[in-house]
Short mmCIF file of C-alpha atoms and ligand atoms in Angstrom, two decimals:
data_model
loop_
_atom_site.label_atom_id
_atom_site.label_comp_id
_atom_site.label_asym_id
_atom_site.label_seq_id
_atom_site.Cartn_x
_atom_site.Cartn_y
_atom_site.Cartn_z
CA MET A 1 55.94 106.94 68.89
CA GLY A 2 54.78 105.56 72.23
CA GLU A 3 54.91 101.92 73.24
CA ARG A 4 51.72 101.11 71.42
CA ILE A 5 51.30 101.74 67.70
CA ARG A 6 48.40 104.14 67.20
CA LEU A 7 46.64 102.68 64.18
CA ALA A 8 43.94 103.93 61.81
CA LEU A 9 41.90 101.25 60.02
CA VAL A 10 40.81 102.25 56.51
CA GLY A 11 37.89 100.66 54.59
CA ILE A 12 35.42 99.34 57.14
CA GLY A 13 33.90 96.44 55.20
CA LYS A 14 33.75 92.67 55.56
CA ILE A 15 37.38 91.84 56.30
CA ALA A 16 37.89 94.88 58.53
CA ARG A 17 34.99 93.77 60.73
CA ASP A 18 35.53 90.00 60.54
CA GLN A 19 39.27 89.94 61.15
CA HIS A 20 41.11 93.26 61.56
CA LEU A 21 39.08 94.80 64.39
CA PRO A 22 39.22 91.65 66.59
CA ALA A 23 42.94 91.14 65.87
CA ILE A 24 43.78 94.77 66.71
CA ALA A 25 41.68 94.65 69.90
CA ALA A 26 43.52 91.51 71.05
CA ASP A 27 47.02 92.84 70.35
CA ALA A 28 48.60 94.85 73.18
CA GLY A 29 51.04 96.35 70.68
CA PHE A 30 48.30 98.36 68.96
CA GLU A 31 45.76 100.98 69.89
CA LEU A 32 42.93 101.60 67.44
CA ALA A 33 43.13 105.39 67.10
CA ALA A 34 40.70 106.07 64.23
CA ALA A 35 38.62 104.59 61.44
CA VAL A 36 38.46 105.90 57.88
CA SER A 37 35.52 104.86 55.68
CA ARG A 38 32.95 106.61 53.51
CA ASN A 39 30.00 104.67 54.94
CA GLY A 40 31.29 102.30 57.61
CA ARG A 41 31.89 103.41 61.21
CA VAL A 42 33.66 102.01 64.24
CA GLU A 43 32.18 102.87 67.63
CA GLY A 44 34.43 104.39 70.27
CA VAL A 45 37.04 106.01 68.02
CA PRO A 46 37.11 109.13 65.82
CA ASN A 47 35.73 108.38 62.34
CA PHE A 48 36.78 110.09 59.10
CA THR A 49 35.45 109.68 55.56
CA ASP A 50 38.80 110.14 53.81
CA ILE A 51 42.49 109.69 54.62
CA ALA A 52 43.12 113.37 53.85
CA ALA A 53 40.63 114.39 56.53
CA LEU A 54 42.38 112.14 59.06
CA ILE A 55 45.78 113.65 58.23
CA GLU A 56 44.46 117.23 58.29
CA SER A 57 42.84 116.63 61.69
CA GLY A 58 46.29 116.29 63.29
CA LEU A 59 45.11 113.28 65.31
CA PRO A 60 48.23 111.40 66.41
CA VAL A 61 48.40 108.22 64.33
CA ASP A 62 51.56 106.19 63.70
CA ALA A 63 50.29 103.69 61.13
CA VAL A 64 47.40 102.87 58.83
CA SER A 65 46.04 99.47 57.81
CA LEU A 66 44.20 99.45 54.48
CA CYS A 67 41.20 97.15 53.93
CA THR A 68 39.75 98.86 50.87
CA PRO A 69 39.52 97.07 47.49
CA PRO A 70 42.81 97.04 45.52
CA VAL A 71 41.77 99.75 43.04
CA GLY A 72 42.29 103.04 44.84
CA ARG A 73 44.57 101.60 47.54
CA HIS A 74 47.68 103.28 46.06
CA ARG A 75 46.29 106.80 46.48
CA ILE A 76 45.50 106.18 50.15
CA ALA A 77 48.82 104.45 50.87
CA ALA A 78 50.83 107.18 49.13
CA GLN A 79 49.08 109.92 51.14
CA ALA A 80 49.66 108.02 54.38
CA LEU A 81 53.38 107.50 53.65
CA ALA A 82 53.74 111.16 52.66
CA ALA A 83 52.28 112.05 56.06
CA GLY A 84 54.86 109.86 57.80
CA LYS A 85 52.67 106.85 58.60
CA HIS A 86 53.68 103.20 58.41
CA VAL A 87 51.39 101.28 56.04
CA MET A 88 49.94 97.77 56.11
CA LEU A 89 48.13 96.57 52.98
CA GLU A 90 45.45 93.87 52.66
CA LYS A 91 46.05 91.43 49.84
CA PRO A 92 46.45 91.95 46.93
CA PRO A 93 48.75 94.90 47.73
CA GLY A 94 47.50 97.02 44.84
CA ALA A 95 45.78 97.13 41.50
CA THR A 96 49.04 97.10 39.50
CA LEU A 97 52.59 95.97 40.16
CA THR A 98 54.00 99.40 39.31
CA GLU A 99 51.96 101.17 41.96
CA VAL A 100 53.28 98.79 44.61
CA HIS A 101 56.85 99.25 43.37
CA GLN A 102 56.33 103.00 43.74
CA LEU A 103 55.06 102.57 47.28
CA GLN A 104 58.18 100.53 48.10
CA VAL A 105 60.39 103.36 46.85
CA GLN A 106 58.32 105.95 48.72
CA ALA A 107 58.41 103.95 51.97
CA ARG A 108 62.18 103.55 51.72
CA GLY A 109 62.63 107.27 51.08
CA ALA A 110 60.37 108.18 54.00
CA GLY A 111 61.97 105.67 56.37
CA ARG A 112 58.60 104.05 57.05
CA SER A 113 57.52 100.39 57.04
CA LEU A 114 55.42 99.01 54.19
CA PHE A 115 53.86 95.59 54.82
CA ALA A 116 52.13 93.76 51.96
CA THR A 117 50.23 91.10 53.88
CA TRP A 118 49.42 87.57 52.73
CA HIS A 119 47.11 86.26 55.43
CA SER A 120 46.97 82.69 54.10
CA ARG A 121 50.70 82.30 54.70
CA HIS A 122 49.85 82.30 58.42
CA GLY A 123 47.45 79.35 58.20
CA ALA A 124 48.22 76.72 60.84
CA GLY A 125 49.59 74.19 58.34
CA VAL A 126 51.75 76.44 56.18
CA ALA A 127 54.97 76.66 58.22
CA GLY A 128 55.00 72.87 58.70
CA ALA A 129 54.48 72.35 54.97
CA ALA A 130 57.40 74.64 54.12
CA ALA A 131 59.67 72.88 56.64
CA TRP A 132 58.80 69.39 55.30
CA LEU A 133 59.23 70.42 51.65
CA ALA A 134 62.55 72.22 52.14
CA ASP A 135 64.72 69.16 51.38
CA LYS A 136 62.35 67.33 48.99
CA GLN A 137 62.30 67.01 45.22
CA ILE A 138 58.88 68.06 43.99
CA ARG A 139 57.30 65.73 41.41
CA ARG A 140 53.86 67.27 40.91
CA VAL A 141 51.41 69.73 42.49
CA ASP A 142 47.60 69.70 42.07
CA ILE A 143 45.39 72.45 43.41
CA VAL A 144 41.63 72.87 43.72
CA TRP A 145 40.49 76.34 44.83
CA HIS A 146 36.68 76.39 44.71
CA GLU A 147 34.36 78.73 46.61
CA ASP A 148 31.08 80.55 46.20
CA ILE A 149 31.54 84.25 45.48
CA ARG A 150 28.02 84.94 46.81
CA VAL A 151 28.90 83.49 50.22
CA TRP A 152 32.37 84.96 50.67
CA HIS A 153 31.93 88.27 48.82
CA PRO A 154 28.20 89.06 48.98
CA GLY A 155 27.29 91.97 46.71
CA GLN A 156 30.93 93.00 46.14
CA GLU A 157 30.56 94.28 42.58
CA TRP A 158 34.14 95.63 42.66
CA ILE A 159 35.53 92.10 42.71
CA LEU A 160 34.32 91.37 39.15
CA ALA A 161 35.25 94.84 37.84
CA ALA A 162 38.61 95.69 36.24
CA GLY A 163 41.31 95.47 38.90
CA GLY A 164 39.10 93.44 41.25
CA LEU A 165 40.90 90.23 40.18
CA GLY A 166 37.75 88.06 40.13
CA VAL A 167 38.65 84.46 40.93
CA PHE A 168 42.22 85.58 41.60
CA ASP A 169 41.03 87.43 44.70
CA PRO A 170 40.84 84.02 46.48
CA GLY A 171 43.30 82.45 44.00
CA ILE A 172 46.10 84.81 45.02
CA ASN A 173 45.86 83.34 48.53
CA MET A 174 46.75 79.96 47.03
CA LEU A 175 49.66 81.54 45.15
CA SER A 176 50.85 83.22 48.35
CA ILE A 177 50.98 79.79 50.03
CA LEU A 178 52.70 78.08 47.09
CA THR A 179 55.39 80.74 46.79
CA ALA A 180 56.02 80.42 50.54
CA ILE A 181 56.26 76.61 50.76
CA LEU A 182 57.78 75.39 47.50
CA PRO A 183 61.56 75.27 47.70
CA GLY A 184 62.23 76.40 44.11
CA PRO A 185 60.97 79.06 41.73
CA LEU A 186 57.49 78.92 40.22
CA ARG A 187 56.76 80.04 36.68
CA LEU A 188 53.43 80.41 34.89
CA ALA A 189 53.41 78.47 31.60
CA GLY A 190 49.78 78.75 30.53
CA ALA A 191 46.35 79.86 31.71
CA ARG A 192 42.71 79.78 30.71
CA LEU A 193 40.50 82.55 32.06
CA ILE A 194 36.70 82.47 31.99
CA PHE A 195 34.89 85.82 32.10
CA PRO A 196 31.13 86.25 32.66
CA THR A 197 29.67 88.27 29.77
CA GLY A 198 29.89 91.97 30.60
CA ARG A 199 32.40 91.56 33.44
CA ASP A 200 36.06 92.60 33.38
CA ALA A 201 37.43 89.99 35.80
CA PRO A 202 37.37 86.19 35.47
CA ILE A 203 35.06 83.97 37.52
CA ALA A 204 37.09 80.81 36.89
CA ALA A 205 40.58 79.94 35.71
CA SER A 206 42.94 77.07 35.19
CA LEU A 207 46.66 77.60 35.60
CA GLU A 208 49.57 75.58 34.36
CA MET A 209 52.74 76.39 36.25
CA ILE A 210 56.20 74.81 36.47
CA HIS A 211 58.18 74.39 39.68
CA ASP A 212 61.95 74.59 39.34
CA GLU A 213 61.60 73.86 35.59
CA THR A 214 60.80 70.21 36.39
CA ALA A 215 57.46 69.63 38.13
CA PRO A 216 53.99 70.50 36.78
CA VAL A 217 51.81 72.63 39.07
CA ILE A 218 48.18 72.56 37.96
CA ALA A 219 45.53 74.76 39.55
CA ASP A 220 41.76 74.71 39.07
CA LEU A 221 40.12 77.92 40.35
CA ASP A 222 36.35 78.37 40.50
CA PHE A 223 34.61 81.33 42.15
CA HIS A 224 31.13 80.08 41.35
CA ALA A 225 31.21 76.72 43.12
CA THR A 226 28.26 76.21 45.45
CA GLY A 227 28.38 73.90 48.48
CA THR A 228 31.35 73.25 50.71
CA PRO A 229 34.38 75.26 49.60
CA ARG A 230 37.55 73.43 48.68
CA TRP A 231 40.94 75.04 49.15
CA ASP A 232 43.26 72.04 48.69
CA ILE A 233 46.90 71.68 47.63
CA VAL A 234 48.36 68.19 47.03
CA ILE A 235 52.13 67.93 46.57
CA GLU A 236 53.80 64.72 45.46
CA ALA A 237 57.48 64.71 46.41
CA ASP A 238 60.27 62.17 46.07
CA ARG A 239 59.82 61.04 49.68
CA GLY A 240 56.12 61.35 50.39
CA THR A 241 52.90 63.23 49.72
CA LEU A 242 51.67 66.41 51.37
CA LEU A 243 48.07 67.60 51.58
CA LEU A 244 47.29 71.15 52.68
CA LYS A 245 43.56 71.71 53.17
CA ASP A 246 41.18 74.48 54.15
CA GLY A 247 43.33 77.23 52.66
CA GLY A 248 46.44 76.30 54.63
CA ALA A 249 44.72 75.59 57.94
CA ARG A 250 45.23 71.80 58.02
CA LEU A 251 48.22 69.70 56.97
CA TRP A 252 48.63 65.98 56.31
CA ILE A 253 51.93 64.28 55.46
CA ASP A 254 51.66 60.76 54.08
CA GLY A 255 48.10 60.55 55.43
CA ALA A 256 48.96 61.64 59.00
CA GLU A 257 47.54 64.95 60.15
CA GLN A 258 50.14 67.32 61.63
CA VAL A 259 49.37 69.73 64.46
CA GLY A 260 50.45 73.35 63.93
CA ASP A 261 50.81 75.98 66.66
CA ALA A 262 49.77 79.08 64.73
CA ILE A 263 48.18 82.00 66.61
CA GLY A 264 45.68 82.81 63.84
CA GLU A 265 46.17 84.49 60.49
CA TYR A 266 45.30 88.08 61.40
CA PRO A 267 46.87 88.10 64.89
CA ALA A 268 50.05 86.87 63.14
CA LEU A 269 49.84 89.68 60.57
CA TYR A 270 49.59 92.38 63.24
CA ARG A 271 52.40 90.79 65.26
CA ARG A 272 54.58 90.88 62.14
CA PHE A 273 53.62 94.48 61.36
CA ALA A 274 54.67 95.54 64.87
CA GLN A 275 58.00 93.74 64.40
CA LEU A 276 58.59 95.48 61.06
CA VAL A 277 57.82 98.91 62.51
CA ALA A 278 60.11 98.27 65.50
CA ALA A 279 62.93 97.11 63.22
CA GLY A 280 62.41 99.90 60.67
CA GLU A 281 61.89 97.32 57.91
CA SER A 282 59.41 96.59 55.12
CA ASP A 283 58.05 93.29 53.80
CA CYS A 284 56.63 93.40 50.30
CA ASP A 285 56.81 90.08 48.46
CA LEU A 286 55.19 90.53 45.05
CA ARG A 287 55.60 86.95 43.73
CA PRO A 288 51.91 85.97 44.18
CA MET A 289 50.73 89.10 42.37
CA THR A 290 53.33 88.66 39.61
CA LEU A 291 51.93 85.19 38.85
CA VAL A 292 48.42 86.66 38.63
CA ALA A 293 49.67 89.38 36.29
CA ASP A 294 51.35 86.68 34.19
CA ALA A 295 48.04 84.81 33.95
CA PHE A 296 46.38 87.98 32.62
CA LEU A 297 49.30 88.44 30.17
CA LEU A 298 49.38 84.87 28.89
CA GLY A 299 45.90 83.51 29.51
CA GLU A 300 43.46 82.40 26.82
CA ARG A 301 40.08 84.00 27.42
CA THR A 302 36.58 82.58 27.03
CA GLU A 303 33.18 83.93 27.97
CA THR A 304 30.46 82.34 30.04
CA ASP A 305 26.94 83.30 31.16
CA PRO A 306 26.40 86.73 32.73
CA PHE A 307 26.75 86.78 36.53
CA ALA A 308 24.56 88.66 39.01
CA PHE A 309 24.98 88.68 42.79
P1 LIG B 1 34.29 95.03 51.24
O1 LIG B 1 33.42 94.28 52.19
O2 LIG B 1 33.72 95.50 49.95
O3 LIG B 1 34.92 96.22 52.08
C1 LIG B 1 35.80 97.16 51.50
C2 LIG B 1 35.46 98.52 52.06
O4 LIG B 1 36.32 99.47 51.43
C3 LIG B 1 34.05 98.95 51.75
O5 LIG B 1 33.17 98.63 52.80
C4 LIG B 1 34.16 100.44 51.52
O6 LIG B 1 33.81 101.12 52.70
C5 LIG B 1 35.62 100.70 51.25
N1 LIG B 1 35.84 101.19 49.88
C6 LIG B 1 36.64 102.20 49.53
N2 LIG B 1 36.63 102.39 48.21
C7 LIG B 1 35.80 101.47 47.70
C8 LIG B 1 35.38 101.18 46.38
N3 LIG B 1 35.80 101.87 45.33
N4 LIG B 1 34.51 100.14 46.21
C9 LIG B 1 34.06 99.44 47.27
N5 LIG B 1 34.43 99.68 48.55
C10 LIG B 1 35.30 100.70 48.76
O7 LIG B 1 35.56 94.14 50.86
P2 LIG B 1 36.36 93.09 51.77
O8 LIG B 1 35.83 91.73 51.57
O9 LIG B 1 36.46 93.61 53.14
O10 LIG B 1 37.76 93.12 51.01
C11 LIG B 1 38.65 94.21 51.14
C12 LIG B 1 40.06 93.69 50.86
O11 LIG B 1 40.33 92.64 51.82
C13 LIG B 1 40.24 93.07 49.48
O12 LIG B 1 41.50 93.39 48.97
C14 LIG B 1 40.13 91.57 49.74
O13 LIG B 1 40.87 90.80 48.82
C15 LIG B 1 40.73 91.47 51.13
N6 LIG B 1 40.27 90.29 51.88
C16 LIG B 1 38.94 89.95 51.95
C17 LIG B 1 38.55 88.77 52.58
C18 LIG B 1 37.11 88.35 52.69
O14 LIG B 1 36.84 87.21 53.13
N7 LIG B 1 36.14 89.18 52.36
C19 LIG B 1 39.52 87.96 53.17
C20 LIG B 1 40.84 88.35 53.13
C21 LIG B 1 41.22 89.51 52.47
P3 LIG B 1 33.16 102.59 52.60
O15 LIG B 1 32.07 102.52 51.56
O16 LIG B 1 32.66 102.83 53.98
O17 LIG B 1 34.28 103.49 52.18
#
C-alpha cells in the first residue's frame, strides 16, 4: 500500500454524496480510486455496478467504504475482506448482529481493518460531554429524537422495510452517543414500537433504559415529526445538568454553552479509519445496535396509519 489509501466508495446515494465524497476529497490520506453503485456514478473515477466487478477488474484498491442500506451490506463487506480490502461500514454496521460478528472474525483472520462507524460520536459536543460525565453520578436521562423521515430520507422505501430499522435509523445515532458518554452500562428495560400498517419497521418508539442499574433513561423517538427536528439529550447528574443538542453538535453544562474543537463528523471518521489501517486494528462497537435489537426483542408493538413518502 502506498502512502495514500486507495479507496472505493460503495452505494452512491444521499450520505455518500452529502458527506463521504467531500470528506474523502479533503483528506490527504485517501485517494478516491473507484465508485461502486448500480445507478449512481462519481465523475472522474472508474465506476462499477457491483463489488465483484471491481475486484475482478484488478484495479488497485486498498479499502472500501460502504454506504449502502444495512440489508445486503454483509455480502459486499465479506467479498471485500476476502479480496484483501480494509472495510469501513456506515451505521448501522449490518442488518443483524451475527453478520457483523462474522465480519469481525473474517477481518481478524484476513489481517484487515474493519471499522463500524458511528458518525454522531464525532459531533462537536460529544467528547466534552463524556469528559464532564466521567466522574458524575447519573440521576436521570431524558431524550427527544424527533425528525421528519420525508426530509431526511426522501423516498427511501428500504428504511421502513424489514432490516431498515425505521425510527431506529436515526435513533441508533442517539444510542451511539449515549453509549459513548455515559460512564456506566446501559440496559434496555422496556420499549413500545409503533408500526405503520403494512410496514415492517417502526416509525416511532419509546424506550425505557437503565443506566448502571440506578438511573432511568427515557427516550422518545419519532420519525414522523414535521417542523424543526429535535435531537436532544438532557442528563441530570449529582453535580449539575448537561444538555446535548442538535444530535451531539452543541453542549451546555449548567446552562453555559461549551465550545468544542471537533473537525466534523465525517472528516473525523476518515481520519480514524486511516489510523486503524495504519495500526492494523479494527473498531467495531456493537452496543448501539445491541440496544436496538433488544428493543425489537422486548418491545410491545402497536399499529398506526399507513405511511407513504
Ligand atoms: P440512500 O440515499 O438510499 O443511498 C443508498 C445507496 O445504496 C442507494 O443510492 C443505492 O445506490 C445503493 N443500494 C444498494 N443496494 C440497495 C438496496 N437494496 N436498496 C436501496 N439502495 C441500495 O441511503 P442513505 O441515506 O445514503 O443511507 C445509506 C446508509 O447511510 C444507511 O445505513 C444510513 O443509515 C446511513 N446514513 C444516512 C444518513 C442520511 O442523512 N441519509 C446519515 C448518516 C448515515 P444504487 O442504486 O446506485 O446501487
